[in-house]
PDB file of C-alpha atoms in Angstrom:
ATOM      1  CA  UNK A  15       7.520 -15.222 -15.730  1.00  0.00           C
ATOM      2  CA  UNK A  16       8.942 -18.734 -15.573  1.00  0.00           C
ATOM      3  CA  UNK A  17       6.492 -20.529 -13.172  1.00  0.00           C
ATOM      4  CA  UNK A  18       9.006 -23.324 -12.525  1.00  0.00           C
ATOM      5  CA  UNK A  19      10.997 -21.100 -10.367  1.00  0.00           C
ATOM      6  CA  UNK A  20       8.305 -19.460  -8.234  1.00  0.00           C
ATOM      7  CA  UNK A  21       8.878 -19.664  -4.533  1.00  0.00           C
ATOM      8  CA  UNK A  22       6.863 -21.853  -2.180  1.00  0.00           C
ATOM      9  CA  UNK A  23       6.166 -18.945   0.332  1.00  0.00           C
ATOM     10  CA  UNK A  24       7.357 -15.228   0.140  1.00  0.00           C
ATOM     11  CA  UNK A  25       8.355 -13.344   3.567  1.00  0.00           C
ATOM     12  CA  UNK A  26       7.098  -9.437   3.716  1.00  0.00           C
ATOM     13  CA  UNK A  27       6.710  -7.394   6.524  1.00  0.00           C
ATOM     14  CA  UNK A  28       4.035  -4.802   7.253  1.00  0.00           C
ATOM     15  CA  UNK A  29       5.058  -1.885   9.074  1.00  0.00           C
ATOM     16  CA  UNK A  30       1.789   0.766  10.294  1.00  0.00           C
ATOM     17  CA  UNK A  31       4.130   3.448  10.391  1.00  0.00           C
ATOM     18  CA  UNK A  32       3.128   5.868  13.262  1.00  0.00           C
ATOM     19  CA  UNK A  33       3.724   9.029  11.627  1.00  0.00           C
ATOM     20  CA  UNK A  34       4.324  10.514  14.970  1.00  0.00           C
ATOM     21  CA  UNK A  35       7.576   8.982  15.172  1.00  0.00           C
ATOM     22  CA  UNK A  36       8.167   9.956  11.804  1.00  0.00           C
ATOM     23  CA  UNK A  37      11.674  12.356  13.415  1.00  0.00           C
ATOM     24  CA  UNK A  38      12.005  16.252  12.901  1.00  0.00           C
ATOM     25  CA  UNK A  39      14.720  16.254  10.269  1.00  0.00           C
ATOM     26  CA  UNK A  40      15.639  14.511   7.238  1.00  0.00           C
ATOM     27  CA  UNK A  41      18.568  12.364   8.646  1.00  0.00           C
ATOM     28  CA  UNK A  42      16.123  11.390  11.690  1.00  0.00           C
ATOM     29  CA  UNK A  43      13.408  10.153   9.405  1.00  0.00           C
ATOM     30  CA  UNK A  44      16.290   8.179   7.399  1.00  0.00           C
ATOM     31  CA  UNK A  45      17.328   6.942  10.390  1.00  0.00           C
ATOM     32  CA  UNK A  46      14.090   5.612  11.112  1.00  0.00           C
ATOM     33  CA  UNK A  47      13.453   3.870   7.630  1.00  0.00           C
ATOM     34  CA  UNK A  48      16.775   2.531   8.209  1.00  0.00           C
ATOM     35  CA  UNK A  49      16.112   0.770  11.802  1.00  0.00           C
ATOM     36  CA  UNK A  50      12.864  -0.329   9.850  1.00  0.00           C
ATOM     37  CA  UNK A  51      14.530  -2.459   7.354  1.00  0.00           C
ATOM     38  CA  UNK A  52      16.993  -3.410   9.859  1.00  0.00           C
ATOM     39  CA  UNK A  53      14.418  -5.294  12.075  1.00  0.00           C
ATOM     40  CA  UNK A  54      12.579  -6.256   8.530  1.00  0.00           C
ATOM     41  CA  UNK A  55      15.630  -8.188   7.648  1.00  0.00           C
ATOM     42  CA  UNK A  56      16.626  -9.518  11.255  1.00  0.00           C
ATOM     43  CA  UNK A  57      12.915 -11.281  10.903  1.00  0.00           C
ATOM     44  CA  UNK A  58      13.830 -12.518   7.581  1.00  0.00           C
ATOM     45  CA  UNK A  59      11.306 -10.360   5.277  1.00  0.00           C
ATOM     46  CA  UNK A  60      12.225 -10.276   1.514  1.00  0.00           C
ATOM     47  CA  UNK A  61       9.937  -6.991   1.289  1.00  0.00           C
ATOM     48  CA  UNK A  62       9.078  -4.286   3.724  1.00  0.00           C
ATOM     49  CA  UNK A  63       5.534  -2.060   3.150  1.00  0.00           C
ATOM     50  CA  UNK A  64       5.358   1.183   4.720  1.00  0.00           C
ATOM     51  CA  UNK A  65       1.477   2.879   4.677  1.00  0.00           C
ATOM     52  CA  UNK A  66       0.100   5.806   2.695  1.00  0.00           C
ATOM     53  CA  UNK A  67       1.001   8.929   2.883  1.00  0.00           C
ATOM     54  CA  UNK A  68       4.320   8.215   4.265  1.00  0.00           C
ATOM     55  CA  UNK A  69       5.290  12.002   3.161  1.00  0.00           C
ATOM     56  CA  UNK A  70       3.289  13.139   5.794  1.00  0.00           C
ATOM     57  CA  UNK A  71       5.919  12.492   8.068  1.00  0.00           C
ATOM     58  CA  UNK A  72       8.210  15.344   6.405  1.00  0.00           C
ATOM     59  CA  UNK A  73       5.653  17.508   8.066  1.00  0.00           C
ATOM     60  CA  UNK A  74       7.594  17.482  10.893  1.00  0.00           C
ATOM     61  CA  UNK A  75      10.250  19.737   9.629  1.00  0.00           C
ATOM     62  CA  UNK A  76       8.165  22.167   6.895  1.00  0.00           C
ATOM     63  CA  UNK A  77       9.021  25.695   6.983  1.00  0.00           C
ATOM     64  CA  UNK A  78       7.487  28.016   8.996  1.00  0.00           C
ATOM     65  CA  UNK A  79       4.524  29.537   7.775  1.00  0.00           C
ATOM     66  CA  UNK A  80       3.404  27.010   5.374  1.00  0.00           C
ATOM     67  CA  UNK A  81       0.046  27.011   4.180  1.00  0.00           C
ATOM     68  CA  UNK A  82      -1.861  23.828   3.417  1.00  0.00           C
ATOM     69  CA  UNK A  83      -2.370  24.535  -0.468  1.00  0.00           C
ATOM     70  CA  UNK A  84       1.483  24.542  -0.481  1.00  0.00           C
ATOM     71  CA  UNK A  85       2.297  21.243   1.992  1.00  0.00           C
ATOM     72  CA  UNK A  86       1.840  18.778  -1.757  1.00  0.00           C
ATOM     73  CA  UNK A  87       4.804  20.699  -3.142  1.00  0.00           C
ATOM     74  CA  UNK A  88       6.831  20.797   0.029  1.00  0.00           C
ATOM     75  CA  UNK A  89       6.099  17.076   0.632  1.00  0.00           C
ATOM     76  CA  UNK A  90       6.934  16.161  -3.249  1.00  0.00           C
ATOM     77  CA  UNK A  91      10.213  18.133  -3.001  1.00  0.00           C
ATOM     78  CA  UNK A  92      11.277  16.291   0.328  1.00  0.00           C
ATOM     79  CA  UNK A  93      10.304  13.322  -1.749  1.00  0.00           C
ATOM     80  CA  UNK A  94      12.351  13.747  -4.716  1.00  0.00           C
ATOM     81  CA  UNK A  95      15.373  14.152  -2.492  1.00  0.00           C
ATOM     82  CA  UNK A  96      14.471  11.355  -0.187  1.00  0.00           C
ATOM     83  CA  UNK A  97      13.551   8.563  -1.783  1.00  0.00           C
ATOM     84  CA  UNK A  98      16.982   8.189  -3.663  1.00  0.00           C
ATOM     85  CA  UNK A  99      18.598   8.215   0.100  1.00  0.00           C
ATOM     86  CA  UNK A 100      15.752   5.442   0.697  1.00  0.00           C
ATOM     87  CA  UNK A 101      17.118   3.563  -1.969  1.00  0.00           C
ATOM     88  CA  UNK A 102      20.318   3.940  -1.118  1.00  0.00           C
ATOM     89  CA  UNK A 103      19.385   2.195   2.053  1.00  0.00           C
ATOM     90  CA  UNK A 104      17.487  -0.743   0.271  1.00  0.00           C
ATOM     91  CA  UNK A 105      20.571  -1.579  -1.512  1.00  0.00           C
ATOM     92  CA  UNK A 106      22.496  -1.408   2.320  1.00  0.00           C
ATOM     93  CA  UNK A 107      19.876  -3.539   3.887  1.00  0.00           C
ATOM     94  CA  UNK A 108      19.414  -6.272   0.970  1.00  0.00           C
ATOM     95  CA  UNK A 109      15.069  -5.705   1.948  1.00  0.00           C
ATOM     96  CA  UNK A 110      12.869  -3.904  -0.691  1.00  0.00           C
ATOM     97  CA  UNK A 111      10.460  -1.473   0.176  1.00  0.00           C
ATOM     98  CA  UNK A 112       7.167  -0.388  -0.422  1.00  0.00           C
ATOM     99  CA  UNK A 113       8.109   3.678   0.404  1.00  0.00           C
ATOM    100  CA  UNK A 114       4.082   4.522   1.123  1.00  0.00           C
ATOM    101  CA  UNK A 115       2.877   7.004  -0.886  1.00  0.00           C
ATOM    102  CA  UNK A 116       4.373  10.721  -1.388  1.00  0.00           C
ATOM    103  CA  UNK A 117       2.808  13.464  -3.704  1.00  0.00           C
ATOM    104  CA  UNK A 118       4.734  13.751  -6.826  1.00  0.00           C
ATOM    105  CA  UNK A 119       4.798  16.141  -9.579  1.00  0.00           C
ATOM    106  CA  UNK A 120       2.861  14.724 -12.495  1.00  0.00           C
ATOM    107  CA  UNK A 121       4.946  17.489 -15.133  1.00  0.00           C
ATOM    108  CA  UNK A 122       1.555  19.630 -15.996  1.00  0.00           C
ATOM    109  CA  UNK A 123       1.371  21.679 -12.367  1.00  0.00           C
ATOM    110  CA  UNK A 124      -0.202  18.921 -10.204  1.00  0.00           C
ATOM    111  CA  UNK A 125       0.152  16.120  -8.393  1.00  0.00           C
ATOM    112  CA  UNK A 126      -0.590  12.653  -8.342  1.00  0.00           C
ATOM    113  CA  UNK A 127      -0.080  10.322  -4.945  1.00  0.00           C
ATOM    114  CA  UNK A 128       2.171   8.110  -5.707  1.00  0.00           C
ATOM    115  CA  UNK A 129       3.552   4.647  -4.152  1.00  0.00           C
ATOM    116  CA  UNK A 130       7.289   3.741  -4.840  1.00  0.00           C
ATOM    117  CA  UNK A 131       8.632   0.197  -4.777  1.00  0.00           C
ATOM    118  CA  UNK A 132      12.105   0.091  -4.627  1.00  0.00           C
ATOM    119  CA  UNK A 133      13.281  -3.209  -5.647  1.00  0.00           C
ATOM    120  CA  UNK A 134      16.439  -5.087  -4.143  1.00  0.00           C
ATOM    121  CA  UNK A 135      17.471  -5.620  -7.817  1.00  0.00           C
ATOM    122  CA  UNK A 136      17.640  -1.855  -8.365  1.00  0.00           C
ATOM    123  CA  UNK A 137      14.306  -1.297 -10.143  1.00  0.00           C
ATOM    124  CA  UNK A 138      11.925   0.991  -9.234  1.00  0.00           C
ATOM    125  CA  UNK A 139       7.946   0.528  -9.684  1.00  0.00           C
ATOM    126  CA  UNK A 140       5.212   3.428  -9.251  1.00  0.00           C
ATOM    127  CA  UNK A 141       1.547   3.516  -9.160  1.00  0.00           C
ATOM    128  CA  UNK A 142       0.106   6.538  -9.161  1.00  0.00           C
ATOM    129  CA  UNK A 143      -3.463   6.436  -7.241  1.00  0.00           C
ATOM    130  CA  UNK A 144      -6.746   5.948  -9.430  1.00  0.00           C
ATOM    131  CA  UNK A 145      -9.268   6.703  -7.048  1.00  0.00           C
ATOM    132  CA  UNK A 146      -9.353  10.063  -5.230  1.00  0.00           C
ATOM    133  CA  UNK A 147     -11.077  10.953  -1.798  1.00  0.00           C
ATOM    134  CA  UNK A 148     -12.852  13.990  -1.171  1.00  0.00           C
ATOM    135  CA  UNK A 149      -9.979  14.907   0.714  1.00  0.00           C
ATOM    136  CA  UNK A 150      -7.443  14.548  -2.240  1.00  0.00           C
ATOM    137  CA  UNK A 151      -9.721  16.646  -4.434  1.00  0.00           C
ATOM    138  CA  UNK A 152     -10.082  19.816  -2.189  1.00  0.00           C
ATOM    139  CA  UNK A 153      -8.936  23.281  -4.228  1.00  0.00           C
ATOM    140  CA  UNK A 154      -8.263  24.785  -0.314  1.00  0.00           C
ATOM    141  CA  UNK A 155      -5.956  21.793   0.858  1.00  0.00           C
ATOM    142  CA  UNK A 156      -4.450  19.077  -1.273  1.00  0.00           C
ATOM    143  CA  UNK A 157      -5.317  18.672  -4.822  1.00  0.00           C
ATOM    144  CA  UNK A 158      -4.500  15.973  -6.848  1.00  0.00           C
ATOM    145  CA  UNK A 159      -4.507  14.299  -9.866  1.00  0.00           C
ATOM    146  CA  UNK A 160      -5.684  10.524 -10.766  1.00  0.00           C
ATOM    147  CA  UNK A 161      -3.473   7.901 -12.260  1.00  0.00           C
ATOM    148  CA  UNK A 162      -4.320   6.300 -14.880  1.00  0.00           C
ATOM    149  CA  UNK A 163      -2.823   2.876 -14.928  1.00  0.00           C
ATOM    150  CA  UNK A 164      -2.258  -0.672 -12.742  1.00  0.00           C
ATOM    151  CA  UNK A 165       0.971  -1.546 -12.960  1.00  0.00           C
ATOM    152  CA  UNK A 166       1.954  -5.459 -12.662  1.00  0.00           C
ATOM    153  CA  UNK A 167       5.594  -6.002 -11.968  1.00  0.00           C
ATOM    154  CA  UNK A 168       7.679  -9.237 -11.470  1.00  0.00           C
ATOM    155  CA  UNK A 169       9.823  -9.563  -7.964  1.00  0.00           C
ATOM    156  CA  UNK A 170      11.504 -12.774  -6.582  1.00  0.00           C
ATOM    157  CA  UNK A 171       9.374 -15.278  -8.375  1.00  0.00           C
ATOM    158  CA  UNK A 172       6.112 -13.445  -7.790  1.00  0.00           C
ATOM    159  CA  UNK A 173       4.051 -11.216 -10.296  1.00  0.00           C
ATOM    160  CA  UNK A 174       2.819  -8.194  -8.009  1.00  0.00           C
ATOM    161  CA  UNK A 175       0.802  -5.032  -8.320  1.00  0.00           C
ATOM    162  CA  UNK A 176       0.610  -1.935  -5.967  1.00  0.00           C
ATOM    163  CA  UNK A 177      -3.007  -0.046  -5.172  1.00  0.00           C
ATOM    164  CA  UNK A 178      -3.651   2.815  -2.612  1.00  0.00           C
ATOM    165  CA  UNK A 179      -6.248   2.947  -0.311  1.00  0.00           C
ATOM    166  CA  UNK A 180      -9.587   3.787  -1.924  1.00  0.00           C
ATOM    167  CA  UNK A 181      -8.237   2.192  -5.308  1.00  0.00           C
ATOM    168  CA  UNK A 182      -9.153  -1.506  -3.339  1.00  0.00           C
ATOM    169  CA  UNK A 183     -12.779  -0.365  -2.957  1.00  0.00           C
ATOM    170  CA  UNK A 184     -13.276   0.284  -6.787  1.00  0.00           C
ATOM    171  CA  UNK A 185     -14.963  -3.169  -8.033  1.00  0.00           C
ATOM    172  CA  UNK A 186     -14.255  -2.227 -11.307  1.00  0.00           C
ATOM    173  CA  UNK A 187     -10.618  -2.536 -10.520  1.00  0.00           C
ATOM    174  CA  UNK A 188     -10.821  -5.771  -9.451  1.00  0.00           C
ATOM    175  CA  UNK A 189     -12.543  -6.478 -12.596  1.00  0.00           C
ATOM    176  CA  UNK A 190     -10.108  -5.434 -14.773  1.00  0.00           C
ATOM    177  CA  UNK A 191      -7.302  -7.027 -12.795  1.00  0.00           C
ATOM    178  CA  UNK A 192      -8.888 -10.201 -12.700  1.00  0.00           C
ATOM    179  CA  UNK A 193      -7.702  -9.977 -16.115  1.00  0.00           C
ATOM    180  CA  UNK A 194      -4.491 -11.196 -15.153  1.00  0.00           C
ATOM    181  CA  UNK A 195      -4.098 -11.241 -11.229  1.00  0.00           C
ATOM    182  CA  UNK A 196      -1.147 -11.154  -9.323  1.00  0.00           C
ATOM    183  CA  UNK A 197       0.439 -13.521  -6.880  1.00  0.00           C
ATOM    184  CA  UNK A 198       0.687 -10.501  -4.514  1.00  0.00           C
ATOM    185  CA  UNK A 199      -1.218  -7.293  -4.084  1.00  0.00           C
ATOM    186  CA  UNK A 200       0.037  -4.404  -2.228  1.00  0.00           C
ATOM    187  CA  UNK A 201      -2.121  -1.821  -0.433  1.00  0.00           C
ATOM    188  CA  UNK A 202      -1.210   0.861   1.124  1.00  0.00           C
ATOM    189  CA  UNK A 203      -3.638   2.626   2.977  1.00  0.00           C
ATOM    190  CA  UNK A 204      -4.383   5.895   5.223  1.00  0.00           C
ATOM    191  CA  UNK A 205      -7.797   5.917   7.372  1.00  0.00           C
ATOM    192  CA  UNK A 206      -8.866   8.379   9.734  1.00  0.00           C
ATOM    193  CA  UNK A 207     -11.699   6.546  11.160  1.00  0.00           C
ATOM    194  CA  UNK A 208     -12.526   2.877  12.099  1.00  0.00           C
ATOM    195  CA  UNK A 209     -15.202   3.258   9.447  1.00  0.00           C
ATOM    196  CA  UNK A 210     -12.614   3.946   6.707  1.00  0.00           C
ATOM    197  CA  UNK A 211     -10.365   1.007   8.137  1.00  0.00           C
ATOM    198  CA  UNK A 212     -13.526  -1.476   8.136  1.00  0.00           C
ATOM    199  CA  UNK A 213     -13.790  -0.339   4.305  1.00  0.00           C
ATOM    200  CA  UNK A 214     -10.545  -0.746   2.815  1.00  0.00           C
ATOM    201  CA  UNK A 215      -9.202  -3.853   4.942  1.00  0.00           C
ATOM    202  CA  UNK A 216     -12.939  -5.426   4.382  1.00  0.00           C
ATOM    203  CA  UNK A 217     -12.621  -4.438   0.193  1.00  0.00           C
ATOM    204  CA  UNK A 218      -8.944  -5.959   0.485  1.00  0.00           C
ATOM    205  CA  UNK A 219     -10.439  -9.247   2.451  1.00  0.00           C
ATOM    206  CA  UNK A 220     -12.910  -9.446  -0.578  1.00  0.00           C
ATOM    207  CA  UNK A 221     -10.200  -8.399  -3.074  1.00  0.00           C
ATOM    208  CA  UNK A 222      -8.552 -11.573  -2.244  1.00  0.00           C
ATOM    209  CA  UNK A 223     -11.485 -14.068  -2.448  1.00  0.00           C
ATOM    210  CA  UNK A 224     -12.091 -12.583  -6.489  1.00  0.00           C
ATOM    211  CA  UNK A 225      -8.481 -12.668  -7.435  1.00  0.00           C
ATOM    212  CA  UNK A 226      -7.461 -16.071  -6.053  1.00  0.00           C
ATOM    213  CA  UNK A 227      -4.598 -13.977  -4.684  1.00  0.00           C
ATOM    214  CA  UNK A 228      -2.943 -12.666  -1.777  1.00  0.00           C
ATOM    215  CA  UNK A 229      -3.429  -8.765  -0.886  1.00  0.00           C
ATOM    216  CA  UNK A 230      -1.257  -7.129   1.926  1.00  0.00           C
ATOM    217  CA  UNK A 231      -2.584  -4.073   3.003  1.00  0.00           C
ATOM    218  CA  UNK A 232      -1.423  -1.618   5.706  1.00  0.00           C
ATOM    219  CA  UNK A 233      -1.882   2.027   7.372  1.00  0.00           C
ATOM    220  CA  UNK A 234      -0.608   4.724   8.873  1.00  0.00           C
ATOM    221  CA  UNK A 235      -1.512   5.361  12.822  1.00  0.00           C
ATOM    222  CA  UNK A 236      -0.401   8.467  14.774  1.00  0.00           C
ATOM    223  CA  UNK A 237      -0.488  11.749  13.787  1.00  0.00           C
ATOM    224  CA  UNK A 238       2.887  14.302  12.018  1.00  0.00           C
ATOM    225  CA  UNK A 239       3.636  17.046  14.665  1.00  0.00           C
ATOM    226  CA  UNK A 240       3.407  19.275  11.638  1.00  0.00           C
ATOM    227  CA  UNK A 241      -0.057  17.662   9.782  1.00  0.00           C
ATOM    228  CA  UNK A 242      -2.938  20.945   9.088  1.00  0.00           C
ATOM    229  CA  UNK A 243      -5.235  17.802   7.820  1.00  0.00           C
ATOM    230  CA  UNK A 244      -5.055  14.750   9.248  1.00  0.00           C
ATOM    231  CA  UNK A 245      -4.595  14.797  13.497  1.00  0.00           C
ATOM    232  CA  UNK A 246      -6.187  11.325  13.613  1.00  0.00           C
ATOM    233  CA  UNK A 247      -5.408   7.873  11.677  1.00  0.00           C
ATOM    234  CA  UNK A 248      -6.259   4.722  12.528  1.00  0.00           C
ATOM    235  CA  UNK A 249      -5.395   1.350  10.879  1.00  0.00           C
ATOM    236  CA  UNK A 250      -3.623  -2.032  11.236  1.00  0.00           C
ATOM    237  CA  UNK A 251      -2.078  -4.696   8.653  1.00  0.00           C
ATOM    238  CA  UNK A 252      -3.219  -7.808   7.349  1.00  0.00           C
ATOM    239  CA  UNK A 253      -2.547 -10.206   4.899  1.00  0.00           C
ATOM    240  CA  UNK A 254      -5.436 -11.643   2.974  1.00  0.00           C
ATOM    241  CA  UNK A 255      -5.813 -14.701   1.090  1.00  0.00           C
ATOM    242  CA  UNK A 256      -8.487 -16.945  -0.418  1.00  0.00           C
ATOM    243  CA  UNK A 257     -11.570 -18.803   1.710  1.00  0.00           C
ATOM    244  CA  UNK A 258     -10.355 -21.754   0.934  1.00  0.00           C
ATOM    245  CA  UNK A 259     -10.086 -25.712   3.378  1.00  0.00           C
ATOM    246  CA  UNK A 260      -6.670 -25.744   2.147  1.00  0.00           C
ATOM    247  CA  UNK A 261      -5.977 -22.404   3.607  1.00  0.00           C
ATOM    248  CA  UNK A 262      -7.571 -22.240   6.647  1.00  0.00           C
ATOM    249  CA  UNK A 263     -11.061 -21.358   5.667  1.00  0.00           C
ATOM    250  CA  UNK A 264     -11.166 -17.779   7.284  1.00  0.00           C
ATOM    251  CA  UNK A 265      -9.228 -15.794   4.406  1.00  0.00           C
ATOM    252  CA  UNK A 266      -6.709 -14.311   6.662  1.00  0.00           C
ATOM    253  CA  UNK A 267      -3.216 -15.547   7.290  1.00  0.00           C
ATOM    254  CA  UNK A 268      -2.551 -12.638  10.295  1.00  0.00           C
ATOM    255  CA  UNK A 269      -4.233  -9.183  11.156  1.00  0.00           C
ATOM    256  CA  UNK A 270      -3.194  -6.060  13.322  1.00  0.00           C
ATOM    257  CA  UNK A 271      -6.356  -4.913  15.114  1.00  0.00           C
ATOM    258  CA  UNK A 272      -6.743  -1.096  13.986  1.00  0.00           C
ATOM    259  CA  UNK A 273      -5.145   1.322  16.422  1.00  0.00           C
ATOM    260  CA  UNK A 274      -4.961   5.078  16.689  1.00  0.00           C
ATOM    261  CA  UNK A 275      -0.922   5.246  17.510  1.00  0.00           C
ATOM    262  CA  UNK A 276      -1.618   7.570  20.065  1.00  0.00           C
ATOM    263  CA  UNK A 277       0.959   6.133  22.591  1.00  0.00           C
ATOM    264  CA  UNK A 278       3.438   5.258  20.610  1.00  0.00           C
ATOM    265  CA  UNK A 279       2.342   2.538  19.163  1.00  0.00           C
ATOM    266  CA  UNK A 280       4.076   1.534  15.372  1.00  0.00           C
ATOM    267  CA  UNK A 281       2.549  -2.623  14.859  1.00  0.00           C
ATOM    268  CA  UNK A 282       4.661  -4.726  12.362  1.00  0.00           C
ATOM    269  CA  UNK A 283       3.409  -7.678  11.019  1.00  0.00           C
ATOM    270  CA  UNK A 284       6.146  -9.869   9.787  1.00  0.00           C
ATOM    271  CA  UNK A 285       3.975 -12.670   7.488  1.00  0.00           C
ATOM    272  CA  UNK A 286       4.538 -15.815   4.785  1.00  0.00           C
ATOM    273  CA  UNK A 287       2.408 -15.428   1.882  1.00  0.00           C
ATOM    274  CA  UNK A 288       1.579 -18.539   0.231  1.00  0.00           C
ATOM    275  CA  UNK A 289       2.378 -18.538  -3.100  1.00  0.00           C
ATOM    276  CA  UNK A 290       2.664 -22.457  -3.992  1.00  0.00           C
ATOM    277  CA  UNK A 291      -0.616 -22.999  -2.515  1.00  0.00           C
ATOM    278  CA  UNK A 292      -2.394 -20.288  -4.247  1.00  0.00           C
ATOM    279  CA  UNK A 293      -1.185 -20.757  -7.528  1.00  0.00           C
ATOM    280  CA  UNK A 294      -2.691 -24.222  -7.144  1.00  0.00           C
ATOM    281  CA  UNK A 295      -6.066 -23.533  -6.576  1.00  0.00           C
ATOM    282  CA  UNK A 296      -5.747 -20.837  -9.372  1.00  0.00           C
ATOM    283  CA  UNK A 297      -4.904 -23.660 -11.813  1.00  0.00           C
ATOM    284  CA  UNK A 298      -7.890 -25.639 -10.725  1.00  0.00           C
ATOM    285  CA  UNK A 299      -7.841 -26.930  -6.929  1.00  0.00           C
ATOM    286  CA  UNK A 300     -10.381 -23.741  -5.392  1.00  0.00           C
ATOM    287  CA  UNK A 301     -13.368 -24.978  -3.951  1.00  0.00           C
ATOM    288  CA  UNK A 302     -15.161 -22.080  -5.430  1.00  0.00           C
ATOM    289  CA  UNK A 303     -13.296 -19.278  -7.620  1.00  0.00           C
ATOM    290  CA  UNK A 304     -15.825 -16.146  -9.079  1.00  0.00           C
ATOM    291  CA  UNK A 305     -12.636 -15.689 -11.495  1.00  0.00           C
ATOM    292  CA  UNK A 306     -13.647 -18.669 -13.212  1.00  0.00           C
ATOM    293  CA  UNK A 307     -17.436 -16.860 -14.225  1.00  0.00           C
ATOM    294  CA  UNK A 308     -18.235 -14.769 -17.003  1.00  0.00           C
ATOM    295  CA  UNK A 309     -21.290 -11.924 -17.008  1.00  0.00           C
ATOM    296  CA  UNK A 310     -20.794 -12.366 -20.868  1.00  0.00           C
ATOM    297  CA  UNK A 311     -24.194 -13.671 -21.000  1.00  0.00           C
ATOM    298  CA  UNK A 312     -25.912 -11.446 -18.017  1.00  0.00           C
ATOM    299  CA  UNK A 313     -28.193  -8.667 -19.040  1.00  0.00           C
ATOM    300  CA  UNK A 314     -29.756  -6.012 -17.013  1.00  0.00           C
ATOM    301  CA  UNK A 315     -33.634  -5.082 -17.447  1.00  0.00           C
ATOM    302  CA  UNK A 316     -36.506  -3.142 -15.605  1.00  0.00           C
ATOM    303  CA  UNK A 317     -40.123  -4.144 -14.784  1.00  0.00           C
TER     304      UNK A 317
END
């Protein structure tokens, strides 16, 4: 990356897509994504993020009859046809997008959950989820498969990387991204419970004070008139940065308190990370960093 053209501040918007409003057809739910990245744009956000398990949405218009050990293929076929048409509109809209998360054929039988950037520029970045639920791993409903890789991609002056949901609880992620951190990470999440909320946006809020960086995460509220698995969701959005004096102290630059969507509700959070001031304290200006200790000389022992 050349650091000399890096931005001061970088504009995204979080969207906690309520999945009930997800439409009952194709060309509703493109409709939708469409007025999404409209009102992204008319706010001024350079990205858009859009939650987990997005495909749930498609739900709405499964055939009749569908069992829930066949809902990951029906969801990654609506996928493969959709997210083109998504593109399509990211290119219309001048806003990249953050598509959630849709299952997606891994070419040995199975799945893996998968979160598509598609990049103003044309490109198009995946990360395939590392760390599976329960849920995710369940022979009678939705099994997947685990990614195997962190992807770190350059956008608009900014390195980024993309994890999903339980992937930002994994310490041993952060330790091998601390490696080389991004300016940006992106999280998108899907919680059924305030308890899982309180653990991913609380890992994310930690996720930022170890990286020196920024993390955006965001969920899905509401519930797909078609869902067999998941009637309840609750989340928010926030953007997370370093404790720091120079940045406010608290670690948070805005938060969505978690809802449940059941009234409608869809919160966007239209927010500045701060990329300048960041990058500064990573090259020496943090009060405290842990990215700047080493275990190298820490051993473990029993009495």
């Amino acid at each position: 990356m050349n650091t000399s053209s890096f931005p001061e501040t970088f504009r995204l918007a979080l969207c906690a897509f309520n999945l009930g409003m997800g439409g009952r057809s194709r060309e509703a739910f493109l409709s939708g994504i469409s007025q999404r990245l409209a009102r992204a744009h008319a706010q001024g956000a350079e990205l858009l993020v859009l939650p987990e398990y997005l495909s749930e949405a498609f739900l709405a218009w499964k055939p009749r009859g569908l069992k829930p050990t066949e809902e990951l293929a029906f969801m990654a076929a609506e996928a493969e046809a959709l997210l083109p048409e998504m593109a399509a509109l990211v290119a219309e809209h001048g806003v990249s997008l953050v598509a959630g998360s849709v299952p997606w054929a891994n070419g040995e039988g199975g799945f893996v959950n998968r979160a598509v950037a598609m990049l103003a520029d044309g490109r198009s970045i995946a990360h395939d989820k590392l760390a599976l639920t329960p849920f995710e791993l369940d022979r009678e409903s939705w099994l997947l498969t685990p990614g195997d890789k962190v992807v770190r991609f350059e956008f608009a002056g900014l390195s980024m990387m993309m994890l999903i949901c339980l992937d930002i609880e994994m310490p041993a992620l952060s330790s091998l991204i601390a490696r080389d951190a991004p300016d940006l990470l992106i999280v998108p999440s899907m919680t059924s419970s305030l308890a899982g909320y309180h653990r991913v946006f609380g890992c994310a809020k930690a996720r930022a004070v170890e990286l020196m960086c920024s993390v955006a995460v965001c969920g899905v509220v509401g519930a797909s008139p078609g869902t067999t698995q998941n009637d309840t969701n609750v989340s928010g959005a926030a953007l997370y940065i370093p404790c720091e004096p120079s940045l406010g102290y608290r670690g948070v630059v805005a938060e969505i308190a978690p809802i449940d969507g059941t009234r409608g509700e869809e919160p966007l959070l239209v927010v500045d990370v701060p990329v300048a001031a960041i990058r500064a304290l990573r090259a020496g200006g943090a009060e405290v960093w842990p990215g700047n200790w080493s275990a190298d000389h820490v051993t473990l022992s029993s009495e």
